[in-house]
PDB file of C-alpha atoms in Angstrom:
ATOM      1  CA  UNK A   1       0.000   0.000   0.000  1.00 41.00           C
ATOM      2  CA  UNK A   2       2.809   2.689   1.056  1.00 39.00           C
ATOM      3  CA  UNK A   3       4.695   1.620  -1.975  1.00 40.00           C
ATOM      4  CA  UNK A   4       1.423   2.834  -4.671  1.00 45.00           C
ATOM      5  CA  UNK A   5       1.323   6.036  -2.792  1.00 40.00           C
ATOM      6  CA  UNK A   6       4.798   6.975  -3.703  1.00 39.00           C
ATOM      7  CA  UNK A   7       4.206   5.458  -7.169  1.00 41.00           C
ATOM      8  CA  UNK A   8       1.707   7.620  -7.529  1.00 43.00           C
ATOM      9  CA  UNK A   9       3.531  10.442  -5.749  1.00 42.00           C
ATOM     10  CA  UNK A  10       6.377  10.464  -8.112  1.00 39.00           C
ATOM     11  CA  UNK A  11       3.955  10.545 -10.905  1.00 42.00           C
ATOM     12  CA  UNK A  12       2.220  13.460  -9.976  1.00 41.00           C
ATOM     13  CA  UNK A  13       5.673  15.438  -9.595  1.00 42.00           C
ATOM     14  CA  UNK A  14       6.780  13.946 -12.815  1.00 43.00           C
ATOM     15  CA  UNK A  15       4.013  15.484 -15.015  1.00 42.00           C
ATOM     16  CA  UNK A  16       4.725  18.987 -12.696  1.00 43.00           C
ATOM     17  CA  UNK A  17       8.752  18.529 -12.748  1.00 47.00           C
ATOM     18  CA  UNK A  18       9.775  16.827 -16.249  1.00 47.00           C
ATOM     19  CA  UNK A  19      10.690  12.924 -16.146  1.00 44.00           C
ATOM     20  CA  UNK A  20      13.344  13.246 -14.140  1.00 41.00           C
ATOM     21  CA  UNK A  21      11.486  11.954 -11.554  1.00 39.00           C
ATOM     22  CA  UNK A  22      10.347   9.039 -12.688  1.00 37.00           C
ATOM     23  CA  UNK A  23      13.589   8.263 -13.668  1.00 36.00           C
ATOM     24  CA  UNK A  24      15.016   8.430 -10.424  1.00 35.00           C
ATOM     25  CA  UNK A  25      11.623   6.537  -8.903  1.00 38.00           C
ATOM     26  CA  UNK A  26      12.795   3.610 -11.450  1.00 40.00           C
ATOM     27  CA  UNK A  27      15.951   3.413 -10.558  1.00 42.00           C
ATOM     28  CA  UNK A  28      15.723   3.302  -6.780  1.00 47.00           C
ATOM     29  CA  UNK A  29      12.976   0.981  -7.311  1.00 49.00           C
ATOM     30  CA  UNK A  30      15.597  -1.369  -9.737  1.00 50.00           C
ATOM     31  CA  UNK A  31      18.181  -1.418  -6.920  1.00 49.00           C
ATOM     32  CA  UNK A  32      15.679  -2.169  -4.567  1.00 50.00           C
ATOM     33  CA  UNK A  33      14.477  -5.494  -6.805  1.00 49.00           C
ATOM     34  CA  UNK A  34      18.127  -6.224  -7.533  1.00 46.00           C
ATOM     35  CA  UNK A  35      18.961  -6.338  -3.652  1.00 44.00           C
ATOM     36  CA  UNK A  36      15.776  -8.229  -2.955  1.00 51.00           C
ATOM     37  CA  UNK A  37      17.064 -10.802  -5.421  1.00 46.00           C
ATOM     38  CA  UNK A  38      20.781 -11.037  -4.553  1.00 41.00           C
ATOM     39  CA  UNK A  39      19.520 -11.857  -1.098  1.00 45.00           C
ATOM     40  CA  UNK A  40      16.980 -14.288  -2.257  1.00 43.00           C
ATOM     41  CA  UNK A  41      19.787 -15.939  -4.215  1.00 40.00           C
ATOM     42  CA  UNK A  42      21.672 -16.335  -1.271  1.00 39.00           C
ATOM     43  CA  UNK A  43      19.305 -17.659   0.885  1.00 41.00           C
ATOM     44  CA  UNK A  44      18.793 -20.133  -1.491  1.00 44.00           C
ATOM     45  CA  UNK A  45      22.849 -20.940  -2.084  1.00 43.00           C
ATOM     46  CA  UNK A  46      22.746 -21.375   1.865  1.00 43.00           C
ATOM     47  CA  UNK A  47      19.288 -23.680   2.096  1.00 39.00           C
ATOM     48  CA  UNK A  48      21.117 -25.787  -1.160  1.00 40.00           C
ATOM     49  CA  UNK A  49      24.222 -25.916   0.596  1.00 40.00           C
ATOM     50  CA  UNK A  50      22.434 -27.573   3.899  1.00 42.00           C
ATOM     51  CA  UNK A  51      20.480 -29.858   1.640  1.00 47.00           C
ATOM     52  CA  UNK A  52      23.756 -31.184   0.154  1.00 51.00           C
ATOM     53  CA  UNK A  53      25.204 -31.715   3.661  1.00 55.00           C
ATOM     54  CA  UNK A  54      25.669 -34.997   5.017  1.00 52.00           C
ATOM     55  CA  UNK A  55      22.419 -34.649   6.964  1.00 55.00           C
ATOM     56  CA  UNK A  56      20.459 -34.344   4.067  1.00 59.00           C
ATOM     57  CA  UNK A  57      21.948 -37.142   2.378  1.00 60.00           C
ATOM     58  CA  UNK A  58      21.777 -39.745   5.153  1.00 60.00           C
ATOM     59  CA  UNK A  59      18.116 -38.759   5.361  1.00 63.00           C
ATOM     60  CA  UNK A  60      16.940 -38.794   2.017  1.00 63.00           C
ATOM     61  CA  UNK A  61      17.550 -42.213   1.784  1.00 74.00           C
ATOM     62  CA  UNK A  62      15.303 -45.261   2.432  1.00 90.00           C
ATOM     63  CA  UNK A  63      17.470 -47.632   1.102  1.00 96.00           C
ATOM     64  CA  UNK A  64      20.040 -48.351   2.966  1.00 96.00           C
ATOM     65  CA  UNK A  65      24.027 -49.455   1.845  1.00 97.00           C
ATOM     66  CA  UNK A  66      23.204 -53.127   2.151  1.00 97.00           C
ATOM     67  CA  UNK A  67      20.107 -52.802   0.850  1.00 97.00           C
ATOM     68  CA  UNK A  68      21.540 -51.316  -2.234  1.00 98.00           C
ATOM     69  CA  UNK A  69      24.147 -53.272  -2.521  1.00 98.00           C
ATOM     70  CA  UNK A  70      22.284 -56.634  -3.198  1.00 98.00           C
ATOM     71  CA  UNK A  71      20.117 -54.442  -5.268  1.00 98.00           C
ATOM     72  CA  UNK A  72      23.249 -53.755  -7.786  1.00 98.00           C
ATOM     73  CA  UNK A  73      24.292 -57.145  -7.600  1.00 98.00           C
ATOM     74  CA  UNK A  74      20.894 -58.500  -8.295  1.00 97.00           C
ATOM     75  CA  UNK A  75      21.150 -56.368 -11.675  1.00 97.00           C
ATOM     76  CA  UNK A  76      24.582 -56.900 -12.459  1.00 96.00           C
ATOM     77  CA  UNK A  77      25.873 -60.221 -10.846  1.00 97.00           C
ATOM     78  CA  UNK A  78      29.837 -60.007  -9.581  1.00 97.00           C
ATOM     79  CA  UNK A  79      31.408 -58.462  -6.318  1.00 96.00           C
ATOM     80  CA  UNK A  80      30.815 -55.184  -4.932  1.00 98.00           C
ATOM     81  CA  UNK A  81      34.033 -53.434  -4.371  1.00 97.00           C
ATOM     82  CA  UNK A  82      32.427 -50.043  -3.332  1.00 97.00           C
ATOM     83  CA  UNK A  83      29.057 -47.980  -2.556  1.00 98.00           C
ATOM     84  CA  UNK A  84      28.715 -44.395  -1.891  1.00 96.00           C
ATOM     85  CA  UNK A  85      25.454 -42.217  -1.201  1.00 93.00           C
ATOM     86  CA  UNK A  86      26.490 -39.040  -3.300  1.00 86.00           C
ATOM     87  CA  UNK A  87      24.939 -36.668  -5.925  1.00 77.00           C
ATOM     88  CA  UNK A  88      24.086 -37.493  -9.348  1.00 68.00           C
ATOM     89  CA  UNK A  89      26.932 -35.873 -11.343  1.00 65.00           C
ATOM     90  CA  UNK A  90      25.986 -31.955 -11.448  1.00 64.00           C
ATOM     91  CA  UNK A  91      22.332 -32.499 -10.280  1.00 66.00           C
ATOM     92  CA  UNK A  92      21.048 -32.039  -6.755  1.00 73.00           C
ATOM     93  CA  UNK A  93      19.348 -35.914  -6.745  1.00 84.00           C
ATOM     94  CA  UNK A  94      21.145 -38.338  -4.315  1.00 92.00           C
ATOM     95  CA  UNK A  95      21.479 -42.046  -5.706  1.00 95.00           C
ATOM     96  CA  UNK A  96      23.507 -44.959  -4.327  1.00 97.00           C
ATOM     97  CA  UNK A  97      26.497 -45.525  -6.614  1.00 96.00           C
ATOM     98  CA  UNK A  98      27.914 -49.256  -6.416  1.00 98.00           C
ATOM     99  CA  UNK A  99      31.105 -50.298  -8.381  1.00 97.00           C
ATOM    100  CA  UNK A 100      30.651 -54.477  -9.296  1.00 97.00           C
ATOM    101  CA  UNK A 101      33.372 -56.358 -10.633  1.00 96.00           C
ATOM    102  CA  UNK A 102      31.903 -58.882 -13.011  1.00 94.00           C
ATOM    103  CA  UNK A 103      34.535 -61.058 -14.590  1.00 89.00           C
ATOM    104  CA  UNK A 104      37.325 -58.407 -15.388  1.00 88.00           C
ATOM    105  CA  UNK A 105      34.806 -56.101 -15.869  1.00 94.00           C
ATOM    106  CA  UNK A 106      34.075 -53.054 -13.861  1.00 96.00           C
ATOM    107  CA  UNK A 107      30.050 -51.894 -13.555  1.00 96.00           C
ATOM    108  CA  UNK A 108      29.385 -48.803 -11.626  1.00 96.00           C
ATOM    109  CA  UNK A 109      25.432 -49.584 -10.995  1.00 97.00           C
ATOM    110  CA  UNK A 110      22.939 -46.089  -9.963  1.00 96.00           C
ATOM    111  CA  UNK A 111      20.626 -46.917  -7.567  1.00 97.00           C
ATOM    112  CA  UNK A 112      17.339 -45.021  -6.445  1.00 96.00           C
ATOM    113  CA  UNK A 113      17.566 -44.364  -2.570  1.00 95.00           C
ATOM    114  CA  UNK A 114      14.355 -44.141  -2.217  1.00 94.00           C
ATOM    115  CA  UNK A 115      12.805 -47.024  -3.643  1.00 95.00           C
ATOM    116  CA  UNK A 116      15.904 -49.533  -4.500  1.00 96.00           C
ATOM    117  CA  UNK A 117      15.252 -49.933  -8.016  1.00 97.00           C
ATOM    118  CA  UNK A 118      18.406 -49.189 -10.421  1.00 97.00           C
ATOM    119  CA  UNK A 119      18.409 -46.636 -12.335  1.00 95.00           C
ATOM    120  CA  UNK A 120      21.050 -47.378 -14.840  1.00 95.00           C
ATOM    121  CA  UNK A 121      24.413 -48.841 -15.358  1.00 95.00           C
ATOM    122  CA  UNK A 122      27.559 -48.063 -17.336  1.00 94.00           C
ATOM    123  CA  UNK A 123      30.681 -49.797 -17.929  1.00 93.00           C
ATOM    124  CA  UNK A 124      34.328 -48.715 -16.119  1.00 86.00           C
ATOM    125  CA  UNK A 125      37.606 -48.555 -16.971  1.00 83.00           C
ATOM    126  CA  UNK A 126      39.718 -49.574 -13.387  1.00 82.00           C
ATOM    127  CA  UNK A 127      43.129 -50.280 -13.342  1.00 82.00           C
ATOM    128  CA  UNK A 128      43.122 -52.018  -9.823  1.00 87.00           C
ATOM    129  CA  UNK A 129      41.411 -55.351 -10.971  1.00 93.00           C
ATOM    130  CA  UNK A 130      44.784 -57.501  -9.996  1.00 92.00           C
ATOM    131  CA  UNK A 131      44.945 -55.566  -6.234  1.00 92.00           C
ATOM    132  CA  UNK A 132      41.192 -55.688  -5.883  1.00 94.00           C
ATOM    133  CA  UNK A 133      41.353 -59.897  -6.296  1.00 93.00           C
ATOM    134  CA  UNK A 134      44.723 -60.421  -4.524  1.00 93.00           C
ATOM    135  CA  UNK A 135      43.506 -58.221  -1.590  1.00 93.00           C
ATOM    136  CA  UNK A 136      39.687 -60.531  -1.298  1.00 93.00           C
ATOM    137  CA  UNK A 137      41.392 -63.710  -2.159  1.00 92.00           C
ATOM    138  CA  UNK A 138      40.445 -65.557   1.159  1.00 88.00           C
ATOM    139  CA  UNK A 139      38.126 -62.839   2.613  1.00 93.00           C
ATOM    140  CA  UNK A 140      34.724 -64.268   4.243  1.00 95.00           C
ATOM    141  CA  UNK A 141      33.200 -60.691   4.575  1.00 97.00           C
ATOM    142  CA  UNK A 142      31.347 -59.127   1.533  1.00 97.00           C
ATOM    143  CA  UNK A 143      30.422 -54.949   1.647  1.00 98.00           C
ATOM    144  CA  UNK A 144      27.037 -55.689   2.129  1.00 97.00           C
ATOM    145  CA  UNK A 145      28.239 -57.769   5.223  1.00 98.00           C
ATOM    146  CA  UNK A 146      30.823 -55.262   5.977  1.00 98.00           C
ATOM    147  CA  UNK A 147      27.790 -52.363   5.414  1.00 98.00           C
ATOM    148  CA  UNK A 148      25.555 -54.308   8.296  1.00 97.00           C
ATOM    149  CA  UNK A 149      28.304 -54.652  10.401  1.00 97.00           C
ATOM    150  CA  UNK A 150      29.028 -50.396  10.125  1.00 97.00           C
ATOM    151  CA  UNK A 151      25.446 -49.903  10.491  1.00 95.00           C
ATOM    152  CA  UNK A 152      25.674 -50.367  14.289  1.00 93.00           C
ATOM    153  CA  UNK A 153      28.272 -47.478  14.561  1.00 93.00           C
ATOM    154  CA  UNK A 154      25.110 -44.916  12.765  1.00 93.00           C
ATOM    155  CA  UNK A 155      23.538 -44.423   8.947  1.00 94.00           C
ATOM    156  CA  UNK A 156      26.150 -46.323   6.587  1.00 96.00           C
ATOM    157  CA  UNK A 157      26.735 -43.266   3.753  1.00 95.00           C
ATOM    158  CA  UNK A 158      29.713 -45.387   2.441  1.00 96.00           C
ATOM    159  CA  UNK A 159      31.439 -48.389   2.410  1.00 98.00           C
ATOM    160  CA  UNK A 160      34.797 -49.370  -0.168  1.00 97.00           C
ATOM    161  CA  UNK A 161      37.492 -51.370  -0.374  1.00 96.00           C
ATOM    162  CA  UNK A 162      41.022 -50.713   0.885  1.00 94.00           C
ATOM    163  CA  UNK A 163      43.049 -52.947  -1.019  1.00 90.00           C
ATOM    164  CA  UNK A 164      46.519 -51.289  -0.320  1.00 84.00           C
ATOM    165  CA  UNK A 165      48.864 -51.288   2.417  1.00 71.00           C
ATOM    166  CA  UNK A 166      49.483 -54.051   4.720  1.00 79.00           C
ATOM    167  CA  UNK A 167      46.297 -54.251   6.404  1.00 84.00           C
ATOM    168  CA  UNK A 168      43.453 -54.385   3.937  1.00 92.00           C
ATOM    169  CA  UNK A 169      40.072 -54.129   5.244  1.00 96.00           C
ATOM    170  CA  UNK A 170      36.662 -52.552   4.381  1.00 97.00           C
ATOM    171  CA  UNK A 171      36.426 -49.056   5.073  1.00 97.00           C
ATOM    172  CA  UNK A 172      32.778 -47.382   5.885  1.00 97.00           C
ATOM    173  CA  UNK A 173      31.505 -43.682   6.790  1.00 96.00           C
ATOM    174  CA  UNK A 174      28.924 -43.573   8.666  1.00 95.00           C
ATOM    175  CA  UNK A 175      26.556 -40.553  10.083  1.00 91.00           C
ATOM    176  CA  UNK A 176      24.437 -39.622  12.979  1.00 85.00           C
ATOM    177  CA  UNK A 177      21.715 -37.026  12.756  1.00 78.00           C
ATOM    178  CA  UNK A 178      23.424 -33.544  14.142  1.00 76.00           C
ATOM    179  CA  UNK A 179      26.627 -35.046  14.547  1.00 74.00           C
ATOM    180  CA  UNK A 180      29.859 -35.451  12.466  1.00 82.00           C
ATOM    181  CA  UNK A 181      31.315 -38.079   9.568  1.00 89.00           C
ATOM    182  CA  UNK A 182      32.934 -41.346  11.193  1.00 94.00           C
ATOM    183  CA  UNK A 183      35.109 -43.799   9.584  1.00 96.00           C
ATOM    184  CA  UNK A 184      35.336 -47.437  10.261  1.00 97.00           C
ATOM    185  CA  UNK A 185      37.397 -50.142   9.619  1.00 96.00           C
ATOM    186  CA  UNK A 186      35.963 -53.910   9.308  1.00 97.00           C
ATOM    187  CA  UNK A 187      37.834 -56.282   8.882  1.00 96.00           C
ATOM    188  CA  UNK A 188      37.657 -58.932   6.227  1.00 96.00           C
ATOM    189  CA  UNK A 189      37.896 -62.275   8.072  1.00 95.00           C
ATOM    190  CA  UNK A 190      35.643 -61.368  11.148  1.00 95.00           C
ATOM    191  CA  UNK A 191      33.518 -58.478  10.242  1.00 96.00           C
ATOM    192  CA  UNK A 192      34.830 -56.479  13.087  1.00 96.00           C
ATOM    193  CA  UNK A 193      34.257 -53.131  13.142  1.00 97.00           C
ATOM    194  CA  UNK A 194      36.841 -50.675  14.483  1.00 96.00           C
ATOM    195  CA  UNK A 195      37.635 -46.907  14.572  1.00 93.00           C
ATOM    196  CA  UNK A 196      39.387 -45.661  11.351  1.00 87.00           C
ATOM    197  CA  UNK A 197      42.584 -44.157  13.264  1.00 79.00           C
ATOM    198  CA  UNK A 198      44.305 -43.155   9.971  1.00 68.00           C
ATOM    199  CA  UNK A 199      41.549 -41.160   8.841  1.00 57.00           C
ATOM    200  CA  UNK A 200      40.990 -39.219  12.234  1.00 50.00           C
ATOM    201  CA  UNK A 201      45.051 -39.071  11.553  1.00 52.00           C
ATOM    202  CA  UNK A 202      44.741 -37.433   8.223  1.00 50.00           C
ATOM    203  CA  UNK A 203      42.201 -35.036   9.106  1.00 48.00           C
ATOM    204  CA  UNK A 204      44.062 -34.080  12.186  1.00 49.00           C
ATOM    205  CA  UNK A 205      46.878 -33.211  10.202  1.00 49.00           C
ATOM    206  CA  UNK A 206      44.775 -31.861   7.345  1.00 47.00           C
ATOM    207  CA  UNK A 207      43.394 -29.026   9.963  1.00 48.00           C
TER     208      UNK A 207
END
């Protein structure tokens, strides 16, 4: 309402004054809209930049790791090496990603977190087939095992294998609502699930 009476203010001292008014009246008024929308562009970077947190991801899924794990397999028959709850290239929509090894064949499988159906599939190129084998040969725990096992520790975001070093294991991420990013260790004879000391390491030293 205030705004139309200065609208109509202006105008009246226009058609008295020249346009000079009006011009100045449509240029405040232009800055005005261009703040308005710089904020509201911000507010929405912020609210996007929440929404991508891990938060948002752990919640927008109904499907959990293990749960899309077999899924993937189910559709592309082999051994899970990896799964990660992430975004969809450059969109905003979350999807499980699972890498299968079929044969010497790498599969990286999209899965819908919301419903477990999969989405699509497209072949790999890996160079880490020959590590990948030698570093499973003899292991009794699978990452959908190794994804239950993490699951105790909080929501399961991730879970891959760590085929180098001396002491090869599965390594998960897990998440808590309102609290921080964990990483996990399980071991692949026993399924046990400890702390991830090199990561906590590495971040240490990162900060």
């Amino acid at each position: 309402m205030k705004r139309n009476i200065v609208i109509a203010a202006v105008t009246a001292a226009a058609l008295i004054g020249g346009g000079t008014a009006t011009a100045l009246a449509t240029t405040g008024d232009d800055q005005g809209s261009a703040r308005q929308a710089a904020n509201t562009r911000l507010s929405d970077d912020d609210v996007r930049d929440d929404e991508d947190g891990p938060d948002a991801r752990a919640a927008s899924a109904d499907v959990t790791a293990p749960e899309a794990i077999a899924s993937a397999l189910k559709h592309t028959p082999g051994t899970a090496v990896s799964a990660e709850l992430d975004d969809e290239d450059d969109s905003d929509k979350v999807i499980w990603k699972v890498d299968v090894l079929s044969g010497d064949a790498w599969h990286s499988v999209s899965v819908d977190p919301s419903n477990g159906k999969v989405l699509g599939s497209h072949a790999d190129d890996e160079d880490d087939t020959a590590q990948v084998r030698a570093a499973l040969k003899g292991s009794s725990v699978t990452a959908e095992e190794a994804a239950e096992a993490a699951a105790g520790k909080g929501t399961v975001t991730s879970v891959d294998l760590d085929e180098d070093g001396k002491n090869k294991s599965w390594e998960a991420e897990t998440h808590k609502s309102g609290g921080a990013e964990q990483d996990w260790k399980i071991d692949l004879g026993t399924g046990k699930v400890t702390a991830d000391r090199d990561q906590d390491d590495d971040s240490d030293d990162q900060d």
